[in-house]
Coordinates of C-alpha atoms and ligand atoms in Angstrom, one line a residue:
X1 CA -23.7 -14.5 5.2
X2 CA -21.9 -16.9 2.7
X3 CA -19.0 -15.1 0.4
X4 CA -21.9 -16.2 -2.7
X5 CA -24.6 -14.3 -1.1
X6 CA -22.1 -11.6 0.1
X7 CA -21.2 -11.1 -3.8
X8 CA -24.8 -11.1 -4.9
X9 CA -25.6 -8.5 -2.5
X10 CA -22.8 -6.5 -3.5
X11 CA -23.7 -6.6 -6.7
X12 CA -27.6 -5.7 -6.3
X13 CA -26.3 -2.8 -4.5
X14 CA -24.6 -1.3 -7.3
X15 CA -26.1 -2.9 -10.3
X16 CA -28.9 -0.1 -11.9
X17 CA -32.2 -0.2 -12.7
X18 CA -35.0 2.4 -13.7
X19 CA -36.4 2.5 -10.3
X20 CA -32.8 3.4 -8.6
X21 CA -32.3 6.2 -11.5
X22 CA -35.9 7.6 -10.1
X23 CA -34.8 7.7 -7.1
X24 CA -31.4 8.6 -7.3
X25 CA -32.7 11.7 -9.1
X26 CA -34.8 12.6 -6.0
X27 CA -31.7 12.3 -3.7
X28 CA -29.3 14.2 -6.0
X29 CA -32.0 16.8 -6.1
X30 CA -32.0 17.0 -2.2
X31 CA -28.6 16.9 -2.2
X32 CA -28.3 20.3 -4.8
X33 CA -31.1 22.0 -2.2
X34 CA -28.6 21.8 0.4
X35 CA -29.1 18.5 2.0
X36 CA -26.6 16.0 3.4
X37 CA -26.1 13.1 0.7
X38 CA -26.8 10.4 3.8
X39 CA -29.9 12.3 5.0
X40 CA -31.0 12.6 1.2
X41 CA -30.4 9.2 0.9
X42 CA -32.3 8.0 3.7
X43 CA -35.3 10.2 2.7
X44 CA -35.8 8.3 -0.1
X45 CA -35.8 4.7 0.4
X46 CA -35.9 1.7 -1.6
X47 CA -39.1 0.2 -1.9
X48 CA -37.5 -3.5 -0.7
X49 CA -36.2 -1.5 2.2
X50 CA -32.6 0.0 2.3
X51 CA -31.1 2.9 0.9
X52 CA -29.6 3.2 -1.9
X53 CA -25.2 3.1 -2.3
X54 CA -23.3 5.6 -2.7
X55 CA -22.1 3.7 -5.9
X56 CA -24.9 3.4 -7.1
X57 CA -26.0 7.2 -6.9
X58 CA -22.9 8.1 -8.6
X59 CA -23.5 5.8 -11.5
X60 CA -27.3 7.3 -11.9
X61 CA -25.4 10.5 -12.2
X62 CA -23.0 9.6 -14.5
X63 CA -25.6 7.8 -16.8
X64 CA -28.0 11.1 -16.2
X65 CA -24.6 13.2 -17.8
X66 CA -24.4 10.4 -20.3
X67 CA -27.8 10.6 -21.5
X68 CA -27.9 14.5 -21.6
X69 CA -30.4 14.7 -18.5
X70 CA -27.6 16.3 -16.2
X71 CA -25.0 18.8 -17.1
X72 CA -21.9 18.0 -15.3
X73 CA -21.6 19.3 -12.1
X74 CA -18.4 18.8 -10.2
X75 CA -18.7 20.5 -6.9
X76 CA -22.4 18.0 -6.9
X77 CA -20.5 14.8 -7.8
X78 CA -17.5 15.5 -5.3
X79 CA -20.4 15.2 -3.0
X80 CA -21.5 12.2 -3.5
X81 CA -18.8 10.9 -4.1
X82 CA -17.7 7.4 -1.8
X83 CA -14.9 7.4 0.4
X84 CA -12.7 10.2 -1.1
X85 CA -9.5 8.9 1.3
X86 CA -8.9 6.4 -1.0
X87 CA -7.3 8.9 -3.3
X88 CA -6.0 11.4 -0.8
X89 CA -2.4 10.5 -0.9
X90 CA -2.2 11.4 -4.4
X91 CA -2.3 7.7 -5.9
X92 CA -5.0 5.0 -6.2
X93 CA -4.2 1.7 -4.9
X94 CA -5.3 -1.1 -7.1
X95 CA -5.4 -4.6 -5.4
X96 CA -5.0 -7.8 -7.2
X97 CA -4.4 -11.4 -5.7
X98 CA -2.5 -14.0 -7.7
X99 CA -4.0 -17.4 -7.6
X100 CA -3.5 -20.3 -5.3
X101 CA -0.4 -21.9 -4.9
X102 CA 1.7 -23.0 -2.0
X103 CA 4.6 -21.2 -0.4
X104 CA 7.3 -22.7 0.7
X105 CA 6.8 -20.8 4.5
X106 CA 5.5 -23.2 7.2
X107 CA 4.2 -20.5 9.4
X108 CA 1.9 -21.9 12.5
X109 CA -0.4 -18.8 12.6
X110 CA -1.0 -18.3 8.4
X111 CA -3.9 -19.8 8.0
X112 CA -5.1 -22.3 4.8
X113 CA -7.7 -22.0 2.1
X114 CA -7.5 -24.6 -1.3
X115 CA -9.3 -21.6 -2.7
X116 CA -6.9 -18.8 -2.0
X117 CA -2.9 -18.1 -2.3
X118 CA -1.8 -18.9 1.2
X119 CA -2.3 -16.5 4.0
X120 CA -5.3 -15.2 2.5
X121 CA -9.4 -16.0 3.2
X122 CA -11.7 -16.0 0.9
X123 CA -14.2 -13.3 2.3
X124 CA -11.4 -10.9 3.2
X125 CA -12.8 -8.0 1.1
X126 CA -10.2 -7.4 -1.5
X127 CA -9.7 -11.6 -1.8
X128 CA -13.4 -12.0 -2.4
X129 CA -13.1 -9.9 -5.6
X130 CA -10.1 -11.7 -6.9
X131 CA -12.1 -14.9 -6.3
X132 CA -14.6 -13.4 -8.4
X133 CA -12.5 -13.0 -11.6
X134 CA -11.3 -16.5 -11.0
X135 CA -7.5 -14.5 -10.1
X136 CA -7.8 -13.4 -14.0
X137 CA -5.2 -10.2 -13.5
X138 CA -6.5 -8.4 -16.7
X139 CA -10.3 -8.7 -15.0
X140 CA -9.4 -7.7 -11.4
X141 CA -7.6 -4.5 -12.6
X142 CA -10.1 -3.5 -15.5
X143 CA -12.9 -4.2 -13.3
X144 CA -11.6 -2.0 -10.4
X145 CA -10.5 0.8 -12.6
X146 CA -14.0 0.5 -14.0
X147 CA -15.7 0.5 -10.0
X148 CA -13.7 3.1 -9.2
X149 CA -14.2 5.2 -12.2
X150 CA -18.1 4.9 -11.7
X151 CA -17.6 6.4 -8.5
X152 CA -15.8 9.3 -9.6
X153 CA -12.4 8.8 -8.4
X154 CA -9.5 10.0 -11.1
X155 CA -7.8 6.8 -12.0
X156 CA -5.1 8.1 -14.2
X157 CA -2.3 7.4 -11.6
X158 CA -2.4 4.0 -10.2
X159 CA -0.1 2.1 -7.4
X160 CA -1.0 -1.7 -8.2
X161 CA -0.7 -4.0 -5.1
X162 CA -0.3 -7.4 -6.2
X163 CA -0.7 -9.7 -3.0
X164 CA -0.7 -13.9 -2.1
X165 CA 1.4 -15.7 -0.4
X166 CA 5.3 -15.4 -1.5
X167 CA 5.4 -13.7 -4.8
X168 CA 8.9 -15.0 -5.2
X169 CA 7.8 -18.6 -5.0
X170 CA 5.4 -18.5 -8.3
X171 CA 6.8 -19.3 -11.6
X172 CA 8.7 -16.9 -13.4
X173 CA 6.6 -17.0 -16.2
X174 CA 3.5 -16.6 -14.2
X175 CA 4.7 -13.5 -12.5
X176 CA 5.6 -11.8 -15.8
X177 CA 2.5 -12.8 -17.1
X178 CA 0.4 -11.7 -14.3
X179 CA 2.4 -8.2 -14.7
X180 CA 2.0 -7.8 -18.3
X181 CA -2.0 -8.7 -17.9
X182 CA -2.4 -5.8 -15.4
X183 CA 0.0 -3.6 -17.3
X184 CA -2.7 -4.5 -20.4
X185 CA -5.7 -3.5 -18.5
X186 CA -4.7 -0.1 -16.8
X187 CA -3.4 0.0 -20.6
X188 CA -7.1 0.3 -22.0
X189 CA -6.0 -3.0 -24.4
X190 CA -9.2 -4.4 -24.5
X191 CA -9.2 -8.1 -25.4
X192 CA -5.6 -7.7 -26.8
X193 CA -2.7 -9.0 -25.4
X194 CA 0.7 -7.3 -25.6
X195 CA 3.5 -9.5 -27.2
X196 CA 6.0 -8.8 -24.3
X197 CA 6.2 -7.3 -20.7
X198 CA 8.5 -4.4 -21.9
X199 CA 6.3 -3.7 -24.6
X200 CA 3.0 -3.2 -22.5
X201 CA 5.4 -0.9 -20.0
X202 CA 6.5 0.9 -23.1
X203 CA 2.3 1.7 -23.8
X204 CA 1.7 2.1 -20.3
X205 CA 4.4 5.5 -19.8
X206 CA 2.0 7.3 -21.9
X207 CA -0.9 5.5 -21.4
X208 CA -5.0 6.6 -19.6
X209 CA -3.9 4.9 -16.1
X210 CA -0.2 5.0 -15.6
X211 CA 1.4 2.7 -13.3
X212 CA 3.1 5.1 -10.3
X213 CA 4.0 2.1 -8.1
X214 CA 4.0 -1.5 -8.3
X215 CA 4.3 -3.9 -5.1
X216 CA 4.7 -7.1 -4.6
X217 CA 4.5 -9.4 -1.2
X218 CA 7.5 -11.9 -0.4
X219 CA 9.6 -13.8 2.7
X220 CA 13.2 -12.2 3.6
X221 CA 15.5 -15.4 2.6
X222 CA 14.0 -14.6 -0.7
X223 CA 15.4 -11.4 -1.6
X224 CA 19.1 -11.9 -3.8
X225 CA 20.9 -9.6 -5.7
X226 CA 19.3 -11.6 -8.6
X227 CA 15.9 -11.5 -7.3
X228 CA 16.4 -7.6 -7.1
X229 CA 17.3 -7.6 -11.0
X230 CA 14.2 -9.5 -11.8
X231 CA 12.1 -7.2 -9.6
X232 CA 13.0 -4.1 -11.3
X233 CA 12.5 -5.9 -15.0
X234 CA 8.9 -6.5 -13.9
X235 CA 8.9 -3.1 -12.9
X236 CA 8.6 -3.2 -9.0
X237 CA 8.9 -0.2 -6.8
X238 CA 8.0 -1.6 -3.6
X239 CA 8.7 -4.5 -1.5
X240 CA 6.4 -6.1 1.6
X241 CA 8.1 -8.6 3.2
X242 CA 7.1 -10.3 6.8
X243 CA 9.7 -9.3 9.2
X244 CA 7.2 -10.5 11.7
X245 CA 9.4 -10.2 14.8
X246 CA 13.3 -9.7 15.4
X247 CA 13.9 -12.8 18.1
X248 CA 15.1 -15.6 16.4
X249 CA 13.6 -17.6 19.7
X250 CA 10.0 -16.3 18.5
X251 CA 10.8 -16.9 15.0
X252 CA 11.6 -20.5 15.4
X253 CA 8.4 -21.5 17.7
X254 CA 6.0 -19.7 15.0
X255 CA 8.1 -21.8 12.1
X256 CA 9.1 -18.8 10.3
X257 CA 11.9 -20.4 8.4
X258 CA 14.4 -17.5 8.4
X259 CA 16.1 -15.4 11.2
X260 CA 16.3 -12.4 12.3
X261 CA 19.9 -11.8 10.4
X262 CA 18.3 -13.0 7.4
X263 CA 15.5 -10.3 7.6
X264 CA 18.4 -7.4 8.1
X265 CA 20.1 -9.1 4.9
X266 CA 17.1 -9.1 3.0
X267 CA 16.5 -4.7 3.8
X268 CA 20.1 -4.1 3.0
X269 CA 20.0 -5.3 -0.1
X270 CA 16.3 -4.0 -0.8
X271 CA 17.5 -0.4 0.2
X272 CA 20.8 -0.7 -1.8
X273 CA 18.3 -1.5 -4.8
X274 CA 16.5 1.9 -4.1
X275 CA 13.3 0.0 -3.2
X276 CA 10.3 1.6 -0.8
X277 CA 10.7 -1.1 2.0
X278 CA 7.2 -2.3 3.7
X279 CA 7.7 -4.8 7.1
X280 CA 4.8 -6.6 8.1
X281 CA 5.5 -6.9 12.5
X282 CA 3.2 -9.5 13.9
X283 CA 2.4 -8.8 17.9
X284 CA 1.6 -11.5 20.2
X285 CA 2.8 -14.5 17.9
X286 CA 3.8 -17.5 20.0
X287 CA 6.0 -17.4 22.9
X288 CA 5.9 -13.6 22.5
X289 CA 4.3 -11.4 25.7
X290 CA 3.1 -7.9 25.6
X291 CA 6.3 -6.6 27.3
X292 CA 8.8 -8.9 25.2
X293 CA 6.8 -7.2 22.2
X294 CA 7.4 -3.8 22.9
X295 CA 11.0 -4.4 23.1
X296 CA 10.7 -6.3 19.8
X297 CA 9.2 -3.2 18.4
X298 CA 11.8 -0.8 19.2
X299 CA 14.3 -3.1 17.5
X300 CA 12.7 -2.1 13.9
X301 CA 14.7 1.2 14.4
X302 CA 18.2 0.3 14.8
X303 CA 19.3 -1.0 11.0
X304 CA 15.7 -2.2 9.8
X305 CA 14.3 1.2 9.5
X306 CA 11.4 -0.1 7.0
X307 CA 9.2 3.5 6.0
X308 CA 6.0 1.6 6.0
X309 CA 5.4 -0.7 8.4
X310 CA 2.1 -3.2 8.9
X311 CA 1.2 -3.9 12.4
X312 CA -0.7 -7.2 12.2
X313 CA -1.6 -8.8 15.6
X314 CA -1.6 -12.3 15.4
X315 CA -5.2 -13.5 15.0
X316 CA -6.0 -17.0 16.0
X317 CA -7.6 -19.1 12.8
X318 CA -9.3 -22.1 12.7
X319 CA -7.3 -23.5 9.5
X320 CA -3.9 -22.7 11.3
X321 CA -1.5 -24.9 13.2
X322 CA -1.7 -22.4 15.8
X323 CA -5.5 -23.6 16.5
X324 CA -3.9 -27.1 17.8
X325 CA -1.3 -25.4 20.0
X326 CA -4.1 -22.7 21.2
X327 CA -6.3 -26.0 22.1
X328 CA -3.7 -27.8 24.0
X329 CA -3.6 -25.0 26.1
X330 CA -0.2 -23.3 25.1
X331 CA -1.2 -20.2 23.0
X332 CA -3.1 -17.4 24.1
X333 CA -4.4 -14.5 22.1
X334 CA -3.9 -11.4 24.1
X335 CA -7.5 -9.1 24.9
X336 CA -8.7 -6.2 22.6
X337 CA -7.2 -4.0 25.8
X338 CA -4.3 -5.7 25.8
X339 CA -3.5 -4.8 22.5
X340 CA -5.0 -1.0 22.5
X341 CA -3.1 -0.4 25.6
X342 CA 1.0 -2.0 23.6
X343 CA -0.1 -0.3 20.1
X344 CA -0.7 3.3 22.0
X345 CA 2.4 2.6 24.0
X346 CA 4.5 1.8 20.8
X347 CA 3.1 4.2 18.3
X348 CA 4.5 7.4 19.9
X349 CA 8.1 6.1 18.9
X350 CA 7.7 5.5 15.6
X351 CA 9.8 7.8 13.3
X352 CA 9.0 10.4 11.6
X353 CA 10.0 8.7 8.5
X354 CA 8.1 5.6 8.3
X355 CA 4.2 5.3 7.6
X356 CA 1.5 2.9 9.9
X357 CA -0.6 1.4 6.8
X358 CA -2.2 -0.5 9.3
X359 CA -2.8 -1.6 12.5
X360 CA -4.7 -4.7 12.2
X361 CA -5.5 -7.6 9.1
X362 CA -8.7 -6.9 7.2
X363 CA -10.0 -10.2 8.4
X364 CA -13.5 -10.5 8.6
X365 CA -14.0 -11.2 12.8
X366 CA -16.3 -14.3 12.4
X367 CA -12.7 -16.1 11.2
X368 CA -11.3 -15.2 14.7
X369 CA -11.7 -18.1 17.0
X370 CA -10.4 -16.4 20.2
X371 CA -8.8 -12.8 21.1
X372 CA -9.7 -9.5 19.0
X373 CA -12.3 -9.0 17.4
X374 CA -12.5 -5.7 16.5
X375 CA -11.7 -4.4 13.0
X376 CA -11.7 -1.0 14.0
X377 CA -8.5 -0.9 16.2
X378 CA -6.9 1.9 14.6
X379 CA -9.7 4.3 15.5
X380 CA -9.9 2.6 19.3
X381 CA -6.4 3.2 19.4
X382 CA -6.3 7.3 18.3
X383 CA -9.1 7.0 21.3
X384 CA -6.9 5.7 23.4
X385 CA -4.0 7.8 22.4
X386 CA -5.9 11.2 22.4
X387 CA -6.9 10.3 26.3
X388 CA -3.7 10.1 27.3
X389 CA -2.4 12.8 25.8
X390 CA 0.2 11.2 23.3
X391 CA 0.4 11.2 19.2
X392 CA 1.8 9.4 16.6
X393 CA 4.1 11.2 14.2
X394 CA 4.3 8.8 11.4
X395 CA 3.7 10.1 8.2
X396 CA 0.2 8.5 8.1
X397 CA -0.8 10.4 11.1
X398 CA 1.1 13.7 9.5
X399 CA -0.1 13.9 6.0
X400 CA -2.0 17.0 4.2
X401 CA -4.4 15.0 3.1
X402 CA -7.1 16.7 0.9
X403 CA -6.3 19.9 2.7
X404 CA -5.6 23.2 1.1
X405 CA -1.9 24.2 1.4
X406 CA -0.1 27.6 2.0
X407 CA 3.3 26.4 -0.7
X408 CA 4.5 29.8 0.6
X409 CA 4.7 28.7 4.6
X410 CA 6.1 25.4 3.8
X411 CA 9.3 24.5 6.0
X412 CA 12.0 21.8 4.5
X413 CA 13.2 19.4 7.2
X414 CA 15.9 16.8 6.7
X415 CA 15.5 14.5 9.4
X416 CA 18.4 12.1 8.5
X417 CA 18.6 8.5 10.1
X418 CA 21.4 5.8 9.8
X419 CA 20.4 2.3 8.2
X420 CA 22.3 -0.6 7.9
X421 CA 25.0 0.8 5.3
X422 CA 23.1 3.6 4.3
X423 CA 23.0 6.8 5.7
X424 CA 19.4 8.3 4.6
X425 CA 17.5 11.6 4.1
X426 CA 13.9 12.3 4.9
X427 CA 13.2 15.2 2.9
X428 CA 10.0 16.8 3.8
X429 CA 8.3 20.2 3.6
X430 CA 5.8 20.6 6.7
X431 CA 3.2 22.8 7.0
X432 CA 3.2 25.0 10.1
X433 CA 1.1 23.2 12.0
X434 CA 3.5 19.5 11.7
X435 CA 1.8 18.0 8.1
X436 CA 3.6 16.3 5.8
X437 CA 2.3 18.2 2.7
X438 CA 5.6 15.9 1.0
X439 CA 8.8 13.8 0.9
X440 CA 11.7 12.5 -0.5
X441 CA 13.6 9.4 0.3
X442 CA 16.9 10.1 -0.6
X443 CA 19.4 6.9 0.6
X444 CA 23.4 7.3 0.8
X445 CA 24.9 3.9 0.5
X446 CA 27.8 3.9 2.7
X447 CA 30.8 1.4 2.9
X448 CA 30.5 -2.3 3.0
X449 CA 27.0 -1.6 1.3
X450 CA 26.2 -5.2 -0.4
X451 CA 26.5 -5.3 -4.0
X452 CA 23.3 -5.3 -6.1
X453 CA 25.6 -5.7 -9.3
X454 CA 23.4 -2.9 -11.4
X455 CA 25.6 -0.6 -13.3
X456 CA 22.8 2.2 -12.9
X457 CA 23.8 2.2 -9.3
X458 CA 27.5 2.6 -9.0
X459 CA 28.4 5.5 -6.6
X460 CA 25.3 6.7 -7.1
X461 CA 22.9 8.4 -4.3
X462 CA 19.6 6.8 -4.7
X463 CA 16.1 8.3 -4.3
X464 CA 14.0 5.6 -3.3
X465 CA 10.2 7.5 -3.0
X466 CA 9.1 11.3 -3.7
X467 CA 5.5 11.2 -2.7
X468 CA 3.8 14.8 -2.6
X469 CA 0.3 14.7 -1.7
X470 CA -3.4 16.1 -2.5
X471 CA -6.3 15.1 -4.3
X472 CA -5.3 12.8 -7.0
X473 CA -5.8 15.0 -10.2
X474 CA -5.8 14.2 -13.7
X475 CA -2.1 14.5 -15.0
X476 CA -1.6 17.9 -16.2
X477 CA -4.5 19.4 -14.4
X478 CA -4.0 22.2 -11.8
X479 CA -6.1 23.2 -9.3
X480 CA -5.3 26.1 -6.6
X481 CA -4.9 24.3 -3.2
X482 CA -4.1 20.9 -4.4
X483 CA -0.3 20.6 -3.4
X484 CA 0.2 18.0 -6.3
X485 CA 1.1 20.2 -8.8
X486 CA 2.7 23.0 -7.0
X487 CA 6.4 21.7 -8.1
X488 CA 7.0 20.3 -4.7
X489 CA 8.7 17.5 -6.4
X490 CA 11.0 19.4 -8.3
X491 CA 12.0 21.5 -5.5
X492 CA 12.9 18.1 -3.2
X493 CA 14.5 16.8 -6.5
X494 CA 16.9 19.5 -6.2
X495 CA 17.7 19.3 -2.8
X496 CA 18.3 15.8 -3.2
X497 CA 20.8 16.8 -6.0
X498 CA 22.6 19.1 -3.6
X499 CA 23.0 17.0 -0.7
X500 CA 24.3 13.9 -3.3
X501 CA 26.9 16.7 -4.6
X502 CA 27.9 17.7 -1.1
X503 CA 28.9 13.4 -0.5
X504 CA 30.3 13.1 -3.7
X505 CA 28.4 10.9 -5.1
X506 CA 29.1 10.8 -9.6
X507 CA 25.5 10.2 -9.8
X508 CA 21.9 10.4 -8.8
X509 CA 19.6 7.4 -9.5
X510 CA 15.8 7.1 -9.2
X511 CA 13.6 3.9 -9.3
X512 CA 11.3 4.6 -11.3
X513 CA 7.4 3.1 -11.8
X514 CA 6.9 2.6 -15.1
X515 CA 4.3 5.7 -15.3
X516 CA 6.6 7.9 -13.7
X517 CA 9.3 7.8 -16.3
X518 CA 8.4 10.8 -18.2
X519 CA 8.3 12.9 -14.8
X520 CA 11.7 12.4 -14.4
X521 CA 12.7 12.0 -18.1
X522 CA 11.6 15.7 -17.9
X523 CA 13.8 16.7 -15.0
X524 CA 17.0 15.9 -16.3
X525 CA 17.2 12.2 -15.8
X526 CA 18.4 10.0 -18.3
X527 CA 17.0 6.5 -19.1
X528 CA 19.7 3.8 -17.7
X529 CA 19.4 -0.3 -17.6
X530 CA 17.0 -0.3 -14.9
X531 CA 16.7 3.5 -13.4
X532 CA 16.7 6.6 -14.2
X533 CA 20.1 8.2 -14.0
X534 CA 21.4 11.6 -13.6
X535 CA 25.1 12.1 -13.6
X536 CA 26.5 14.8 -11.7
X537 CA 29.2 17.2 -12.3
X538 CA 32.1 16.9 -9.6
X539 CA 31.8 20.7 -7.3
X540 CA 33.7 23.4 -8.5
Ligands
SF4_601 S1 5.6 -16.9 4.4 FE1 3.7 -15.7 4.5 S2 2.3 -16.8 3.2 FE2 4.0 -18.2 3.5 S3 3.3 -19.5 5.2 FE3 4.5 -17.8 6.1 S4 3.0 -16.2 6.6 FE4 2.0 -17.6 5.2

């Protein structure tokens, strides 16, 4: 199927007419008699054939509610209800993809589209929207806000991915643009546009769909003390870079442009910044093997220590440089088994502290000219870990998820790891069965820690992420087995508090999204240049 016939089906699916609201009234009747929402679906067919989308069903109810016909039902539309995970660590993730532009990275394996920012394809599922609003960021956001409204997800607490290519390497005035467009549409501005960046932040720490994180996509030898400064006046929170592998032998052959020294630079001064630090590891890339990779692997814990990490196998493209090197004859992409069999042997060693967002590029298979095919590789891989008897303890693997939580048999741990000049805390309250129900990231820069030249940072301790999860609620809701709300985050605040005391540090500093200012505003922290500072007494 074309991407133009892949968007016109996609919106048939979910577009409305009488005949889906007759039917869609037939399901949700099923549904309330006790009947699974995919069996009710399927009982009830379209006429053309097909049955119809989850989305769909959700907008009939929520035009039935409009119109009077339906009272609203919760417990029936948390039913029926898409894909509730997408809201399950407490946040929703908005993607948005900047437009096309070169980067100045000469990677052999990223492949080429005139259409798309580099690295990206054009029916990769989140690029194909982006192509569809023409890479308008005030469209992408309001339109997914509005998609994922329809479908009943809260959307007052959003984490707004902005990915393509290097973010670094487009104009200044484009990025702040782009930022203050998607600050404008989770902002509710309708067709206005703010007159500055600060000022739609300003609107946005109060506003309907607060901004909780904000991440942006870049190379290494692009991170600079000055590059940090600007990140945090756009409001950034979280940084994915491609560390891709730690041989500067590997790096060279793939074209990379930066070394492995430059990569360790690059998280130094990310973590001394307070960022959430995201490194994208690339297995099989050329002149790697499967058992040079799994030592590559376990270098990410000595210094690197990202806490998320992006396991993206190299997949062979046809509008890559790799595909000329692949047909002379001197690449070769390893087998699905291959890679099941070095992902389950690496995953068990993964700390505690870091999350596996993924374990393989959402890139749609027909791309891939040789190698893996299979999208599904994470679930292949849990197969493949389960039969022999292994786990993966990464926070992914570990967390509450929508589950109800007993506050009262909650355990702190603080698991605390060295990083290149930083000594940092992993504080987490676990359930008794090993689930992260949440966590704090608290770093302590140690000496010889490169200078980010912020005055919000000196000697200060620095909390880099306090994530507690549960359903994503409406702020200021409460709900009895949601852990959200059950002052988790105070309580790690605290302990973060005591443990900066106990190292002396004058001062405790938090980057802040813009939409969680007022949390912390709230718990003693005062507004500085770029963070949220609280001093702290010298002990008694
Ligand atoms: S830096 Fe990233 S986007 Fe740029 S060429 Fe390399 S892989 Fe592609």
């Amino acid at each position: 199927m074309t991407i133009s016939e892949r968007q016109k089906r996609w919106k048939q699916d979910n577009t409305l007419t009488p005949e889906k609201i007759t039917l869609a009234r037939l399901v949700l009747d099923d549904v309330r008699a006790g009947k699974g929402v995919l069996d009710a679906l399927r009982a009830h067919p379209q006429v053309g054939g097909g049955i119809l989308s989850k989305a769909a069903l959700v907008a009939a109810y929520n035009e039935m509610v409009a119109s009077g016909e339906q009272t609203p039902d919760k417990a029936l539309l948390e039913r029926i209800r898409m894909k509730p995970v997408r809201t399950l660590s407490g946040v929703t993730t908005v993607t948005v993809l900047t437009k096309p532009y070169p980067c100045p990275g000469k990677c052999i394996f990223c492949p080429t589209d005139v259409r798309m920012p580099k690295s990206y394809l054009p029916d990769e599922p989140g690029a194909m929207r982006a192509l569809e609003h023409n890479f308008d960021p005030f469209t992408q956001v309001q339109s997914r806000i509005t998609a994922l409204e329809s479908l009943g997800h809260p959307t007052d607490k959003i984490e707004l991915l902005i990915l393509g290519g290097t973010w670094s390497a487009y104009r200044r005035d484009y990025q702040e643009w782009f930022v203050k467009r998607c600050f404008d549409a989770m902002n509710a501005a309708g067709d206005s546009e703010s007159a500055s960046l600060p000022e739609a932040q300003s609107l946005n720490e109060t506003g309907s769909h607060r901004n909780v994180g904000l991440v942006i996509e870049t190379r290494p030898d692009e991170i600079t003390p000055k590059e940090l400064i600007w990140l945090r006046y756009l409001g950034v929170t979280k940084v994915q870079m491609g560390a891709q592998s730690l041989d500067d032998r590997v790096l060279e052959m793939n074209k990379r442009g930066h070394t492995v020294a430059q990569t360790l630079q690059a998280v130094a001064l990310l973590r001394a910044g307070g960022f959430k630090i995201v490194l994208h590891w690339m297995p099989n890339l050329l002149g790697a093997t499967p058992r040079s990779d799994r030592e590559d692997f376990s270098r990410l814990w000595s210094g690197f220590c990202p806490d998320e990490i992006k396991i993206y196998p190299n997949q062979l493209l046809a509008n890559a440089e790799l595909y000329e090197v692949w047909q002379r004859g001197e690449f070769q992409p390893y087998k699905t088994e291959e890679l099941i069999d070095l992902i389950a042997d690496i995953k068990p060693g993964i700390p505690r502290y870091c999350r596996v967002n993924r374990v393989i590029r959402d890139i749609p298979s027909t791309n891939v000219v040789e190698g893996n095919r299979r999208t599904s590789l994470r679930m292949d891989i849990s197969a493949e870990l389960k039969r022999r008897g292994t786990q993966c303890n990464c926070i992914r693997c570990r967390e509450v998820r929508g589950t109800s939580v007993d506050s009262a048999a909650l355990r702190l741990d603080d698991l605390t790891y060295q990083a290149t000049f930083a000594e940092e805390h992993f504080l987490s309250f676990i359930t008794p069965d090993d689930r992260i129900a949440g966590f704090l990231r608290l770093c302590l820069p140690q000496p010889g820690s490169v200078e980010t030249g912020m005055a919000d940072l000196k000697d200060a301790a620095l909390i880099r992420e306090v994530h507690v999860y549960g359903q994503s609620l409406a702020v200021g809701s409460e709900t009895g087995s949601a852990t959200q709300h059950s002052g988790l985050g105070t309580k790690l605040l605290i302990e973060a508090e005591i443990i900066a005391r106990a190292h002396d540090y004058k001062a405790l500093a938090v980057i802040s999204a813009i939409g969680t200012r007022k949390y912390y505003l709230e718990r003693g922290f005062e507004r500085g240049e770029m963070y949220l500072v609280r001093k702290l007494d010298p002990p008694n």
